């Protein structure tokens, strides 16, 4: 039996053929986002049912661009610390101030009650992370946003195909940022996307499309203008072509992930573990253990990869502050992530459960 990987993209001949098609077309990328990129945006839009979608080349680019839509210079953005560092970096990149708020111990998503205590007259955005694909409490967060005239940008890097209250993630907040990094539920070599739900979505779409290609605007043949700064953040054709194939498989692969998570939640004999929820996309499955290093080492010796998601951002040198986030800090020391990808066989699953139960 080979090693059981923590993450493993699911591919078949469809992806191979898609890559070959793009390779042979010699049309590999365009700043304008034509070709496969445009097709992917259209299909993804239908899938999540939002007002507009703009594809980019990573989840990090999606966050950087989404935050650039609102003027957050010297303003505060509320976010959880238990996330990948890109969530907070995007705030700094845009001149904002990250304001970390503690998480709910059951879901490990930002706690809406604690958001209330952190709102100030400098708060401009709330940026929840749907941790592991488990949706943050968007009902409460949306209420807080409306009451305080704050915008909602979601970090949905783990949530492609997830739902909240029966609506796909991507169709709720003003802007929703996805990652299609190879380890994610919808995998590309690299990729990301911003979904737009604001009333002025057409205007935002135009600005995002300009910013993803160096600020280029008003193109007419070889003539164009540049009015604002922009970057090289556009998605390439290979990524989009793979993404189109991955999207066709997504409901099936997410259902397999859910079955794996359901089995873990029933059979892993530990109290502190991820809840089962049919709307979650289960990018990974988390448990909390006391003796983490030893535990992970023992699993690895048995051929089972595990992960740590995440070292809390406020503990990094760049973000160090006097802020205390007791639940995040406790979870940050105990969390271990287990594989949920659909390449796991029944025997693999049984082995993970048996081994975890032996060493907890
Ligand atoms: C929560 C979260 N936000 C943002 C990102 C950034 O996405 P990408 O790696 O596509 O830039 C990731 C990816 O690892 C992530 O897990």
XYZ file of C-alpha atoms and ligand atoms in Angstrom:
376
model
C 0.000 0.000 0.000
C 1.448 3.388 -1.002
C 1.546 6.431 1.205
C -1.841 8.024 1.870
C -1.425 11.618 0.768
C -2.993 14.560 2.534
C -3.936 16.206 -0.761
C -4.083 14.676 -4.228
C -5.746 16.174 -7.321
C -8.223 13.982 -9.188
C -7.510 13.766 -12.920
C -8.166 11.482 -15.874
C -7.891 11.611 -19.658
C -10.237 14.607 -19.827
C -7.606 16.885 -18.235
C -4.861 15.359 -20.424
C -6.872 16.007 -23.578
C -7.710 19.539 -22.467
C -4.023 20.335 -21.910
C -3.082 18.904 -25.309
C -5.806 20.906 -26.993
C -4.493 24.159 -25.510
C -0.883 23.174 -26.203
C -1.576 22.543 -29.852
C -3.698 25.669 -30.259
C -0.584 27.763 -29.399
C -2.967 30.151 -27.644
C -1.714 29.763 -24.090
C -2.713 32.980 -22.392
C -4.281 36.370 -22.984
C -4.465 39.388 -20.737
C -7.948 40.023 -22.107
C -9.046 36.646 -20.700
C -10.518 35.270 -23.920
C -10.760 31.611 -24.886
C -10.927 28.955 -22.158
C -10.734 31.587 -19.408
C -13.938 33.236 -20.587
C -15.622 29.831 -20.895
C -14.557 28.920 -17.372
C -15.901 32.208 -15.975
C -19.253 31.562 -17.688
C -19.580 27.976 -16.438
C -18.490 28.869 -12.910
C -20.961 31.756 -12.825
C -23.793 29.364 -13.701
C -22.556 26.846 -11.155
C -22.528 29.238 -8.196
C -25.267 31.558 -9.469
C -23.685 34.942 -8.770
C -23.869 38.166 -10.777
C -20.366 38.072 -12.258
C -17.102 36.125 -12.091
C -13.566 37.319 -12.849
C -10.883 34.625 -13.129
C -7.347 35.335 -11.878
C -4.158 33.349 -11.418
C -4.431 32.490 -7.691
C -6.521 32.828 -4.567
C -3.941 35.338 -3.335
C -4.477 37.483 -6.450
C -8.254 37.214 -5.903
C -7.912 38.532 -2.342
C -5.499 41.324 -3.340
C -7.809 42.500 -6.130
C -11.046 42.137 -4.159
C -9.711 44.293 -1.329
C -8.403 46.865 -3.820
C -12.013 47.591 -4.862
C -12.660 49.343 -1.531
C -10.398 52.069 -0.241
C -9.062 50.401 2.898
C -5.994 52.620 3.450
C -5.603 53.005 7.229
C -8.965 51.297 7.696
C -9.608 48.069 9.557
C -10.490 44.723 8.072
C -11.861 42.112 10.483
C -10.673 38.531 9.872
C -9.828 35.301 11.702
C -6.195 34.512 12.467
C -6.643 30.787 11.748
C -6.091 30.980 7.997
C -3.428 30.875 5.329
C -1.296 34.009 5.595
C -2.468 35.272 2.173
C -5.784 36.314 3.778
C -4.013 38.881 5.969
C -1.237 39.778 3.509
C -3.859 41.063 1.079
C -4.986 43.598 3.685
C -1.438 44.902 4.230
C -0.878 44.954 0.455
C -3.839 47.328 0.160
C -2.708 49.590 3.019
C -5.305 48.314 5.485
C -5.053 47.187 9.103
C -5.826 43.527 9.862
C -7.983 43.185 12.975
C -7.938 39.586 14.117
C -10.984 38.177 15.882
C -11.268 34.847 17.705
C -13.048 31.816 16.272
C -15.997 29.653 17.227
C -14.630 26.488 18.812
C -17.161 24.227 17.059
C -16.580 25.396 13.469
C -13.181 27.156 13.717
C -14.705 30.001 11.682
C -14.758 33.607 12.893
C -17.173 34.125 15.813
C -19.857 36.731 14.952
C -20.365 37.619 18.631
C -16.720 38.578 18.874
C -16.882 40.561 15.644
C -19.389 42.880 17.350
C -16.824 43.819 20.011
C -14.208 44.593 17.376
C -16.172 46.964 15.166
C -14.944 50.558 15.263
C -15.508 53.614 13.125
C -12.453 52.506 11.126
C -13.933 49.128 10.177
C -14.428 48.878 6.440
C -14.635 45.161 5.631
C -15.385 41.830 7.299
C -13.358 39.016 5.738
C -14.490 35.611 7.039
C -12.724 32.394 6.022
C -14.882 29.308 5.475
C -12.566 27.005 7.338
C -12.012 23.647 5.624
C -15.114 24.372 3.528
C -17.402 24.824 6.542
C -19.269 28.073 6.065
C -18.934 30.916 8.517
C -22.181 32.181 10.027
C -23.090 34.353 7.052
C -26.536 35.184 8.472
C -25.092 36.970 11.493
C -22.131 38.427 9.610
C -24.387 39.859 6.886
C -26.598 41.456 9.569
C -23.552 43.098 11.173
C -22.337 44.319 7.766
C -25.694 45.856 6.860
C -26.175 47.510 10.242
C -22.704 49.064 10.202
C -22.466 49.729 6.446
C -19.476 47.425 6.102
C -18.668 45.365 3.011
C -18.411 41.577 3.101
C -15.569 39.847 1.256
C -15.401 36.072 1.792
C -12.262 33.970 1.640
C -13.773 30.868 0.036
C -10.451 29.230 -0.869
C -11.663 25.934 0.692
C -15.284 26.226 -0.374
C -15.659 25.540 -4.075
C -18.978 23.716 -4.316
C -19.932 24.329 -0.668
C -23.299 25.808 0.264
C -24.729 28.021 2.950
C -28.491 27.867 3.582
C -28.894 25.966 0.355
C -27.195 28.605 -1.815
C -23.729 28.003 -3.276
C -20.832 29.780 -1.642
C -19.963 32.573 -4.062
C -23.530 33.903 -4.187
C -23.662 35.667 -0.789
C -21.022 38.343 0.008
C -20.206 41.481 -2.013
C -17.077 39.744 -3.308
C -16.089 36.119 -2.801
C -12.544 34.869 -3.409
C -11.805 31.305 -4.545
C -8.508 29.445 -4.884
C -7.924 26.711 -7.446
C -4.442 25.781 -6.218
C -3.683 22.097 -7.010
C -4.603 20.951 -3.493
C -8.036 22.566 -3.602
C -11.401 20.898 -4.367
C -11.275 22.321 -7.900
C -7.626 21.993 -8.889
C -5.610 23.885 -11.509
C -1.834 24.358 -11.818
C -2.662 27.730 -10.221
C -5.828 29.753 -10.341
C -8.386 31.798 -8.500
C -11.590 33.736 -9.073
C -13.588 36.616 -7.680
C -17.354 36.252 -7.646
C -19.333 39.503 -7.510
C -22.785 39.968 -5.984
C -22.882 43.753 -5.448
C -25.526 45.900 -7.128
C -22.826 47.712 -9.123
C -21.358 44.413 -10.291
C -20.792 45.573 -13.881
C -18.591 48.443 -12.764
C -16.648 46.204 -10.353
C -16.198 43.551 -13.036
C -14.714 46.148 -15.388
C -12.284 47.451 -12.765
C -11.215 43.917 -11.774
C -10.609 42.966 -15.397
C -8.450 46.051 -15.895
C -6.509 45.435 -12.700
C -5.820 41.792 -13.510
C -4.003 42.925 -16.662
C -1.710 45.789 -15.734
C -4.485 48.420 -15.685
C -5.085 48.161 -19.430
C -8.396 49.742 -20.467
C -10.344 51.064 -23.482
C -8.617 48.720 -25.908
C -9.203 49.360 -29.569
C -6.947 47.204 -31.717
C -3.413 48.008 -30.657
C -4.463 51.178 -28.848
C -5.293 51.257 -25.188
C -5.108 53.450 -22.135
C -3.982 52.899 -18.532
C -5.760 54.924 -15.837
C -5.035 52.851 -12.749
C -2.295 50.575 -11.526
C -2.761 46.869 -12.266
C -0.858 43.590 -12.192
C -0.271 40.435 -14.171
C -2.982 38.460 -12.375
C -4.850 36.915 -15.318
C -5.524 33.179 -15.554
C -3.770 31.200 -18.311
C -5.542 28.963 -20.823
C -4.139 25.675 -19.458
C -5.490 26.384 -15.993
C -8.893 27.351 -17.369
C -9.089 24.259 -19.601
C -8.256 22.000 -16.640
C -10.726 23.954 -14.503
C -13.536 23.312 -16.995
C -12.933 19.559 -16.660
C -12.605 19.755 -12.880
C -15.884 21.659 -12.655
C -17.714 18.794 -14.395
C -16.449 16.418 -11.690
C -16.894 18.740 -8.745
C -20.301 17.619 -7.453
C -19.182 14.011 -7.546
C -15.772 14.633 -5.936
C -17.320 16.816 -3.229
C -19.876 14.084 -2.499
C -17.035 11.598 -2.032
C -15.320 14.074 0.323
C -18.561 14.343 2.309
C -18.850 10.572 2.665
C -15.260 10.422 3.938
C -15.955 13.234 6.411
C -19.173 11.549 7.566
C -17.266 8.334 8.249
C -14.531 10.209 10.147
C -17.099 12.059 12.230
C -18.804 8.776 13.174
C -15.760 6.587 13.706
C -12.948 8.755 15.018
C -13.111 8.409 18.765
C -12.117 11.885 19.771
C -14.335 14.622 21.108
C -12.752 17.595 19.357
C -13.293 17.038 15.663
C -14.877 18.693 12.654
C -18.677 18.584 12.605
C -20.523 16.870 9.793
C -22.626 19.186 7.656
C -23.982 18.253 4.264
C -23.327 21.785 2.936
C -19.575 21.680 3.697
C -17.059 20.979 0.905
C -14.541 19.230 3.208
C -11.321 20.547 1.721
C -9.814 18.702 4.694
C -11.061 17.176 7.954
C -9.651 18.434 11.241
C -9.225 16.853 14.637
C -7.538 18.252 17.757
C -4.934 16.262 19.652
C -2.742 17.132 22.630
C 0.481 15.373 21.612
C 0.494 16.661 18.047
C 4.113 16.189 16.920
C 4.324 12.667 18.269
C 0.885 11.822 16.861
C 1.753 13.063 13.367
C 5.084 11.253 13.432
C 3.372 7.961 14.319
C 0.851 8.367 11.510
C 3.591 9.187 9.010
C 5.479 6.036 10.038
C 2.322 4.124 9.133
C 2.260 5.867 5.744
C -0.400 8.489 6.488
C 0.274 12.154 5.721
C -1.373 14.772 7.913
C -1.187 18.571 7.960
C -1.327 21.582 10.238
C -3.818 24.198 9.112
C -2.786 26.683 10.302
C -0.193 28.359 12.408
C -2.290 31.391 13.501
C -1.332 34.458 11.479
C -1.076 36.772 14.498
C 1.830 34.665 15.786
C 4.051 35.429 12.750
C 6.734 38.131 13.187
C 5.087 40.387 10.602
C 1.767 40.332 12.462
C 2.878 40.053 16.088
C 0.789 42.184 18.398
C -0.440 42.123 21.973
C -3.776 40.733 20.891
C -4.957 37.606 22.695
C -7.074 35.076 20.835
C -7.431 32.213 23.335
C -9.387 29.752 21.189
C -7.291 30.361 18.070
C -4.087 29.929 20.086
C -5.291 26.685 21.692
C -6.516 25.287 18.366
C -3.300 26.403 16.628
C -1.331 24.087 18.945
C -3.642 21.080 18.608
C -5.093 21.005 15.121
C -4.221 18.168 12.741
C -5.753 17.838 9.291
C -6.620 14.510 7.692
C -7.070 13.654 4.009
C -10.522 13.832 2.410
C -9.599 13.701 -1.290
C -11.479 11.209 -3.475
C -8.373 9.168 -4.367
C -8.615 7.602 -0.918
C -9.797 3.996 -1.115
C -12.066 2.233 1.388
C -9.024 0.422 2.790
C -7.147 3.731 3.118
C -10.071 5.224 5.011
C -10.269 2.274 7.386
C -6.516 2.456 7.921
C -6.626 6.201 8.738
C -9.464 5.695 11.234
C -7.852 2.692 12.896
C -4.445 4.392 13.136
C -5.867 7.686 14.413
C -7.903 5.877 17.072
C -4.824 3.911 18.135
C -2.619 6.953 18.684
C -4.975 9.648 20.034
C -7.734 30.183 3.290
C -6.873 30.478 2.101
N -6.874 31.721 1.593
C -6.131 32.033 0.521
C -5.334 31.117 -0.102
C -4.466 31.532 -1.261
O -4.745 30.818 -2.423
P -3.601 30.555 -3.516
O -2.671 29.533 -2.979
O -4.382 30.055 -4.701
O -2.936 31.855 -3.790
C -5.302 29.812 0.377
C -4.469 28.798 -0.294
O -3.733 28.041 0.175
C -6.076 29.487 1.517
O -6.060 28.242 2.023
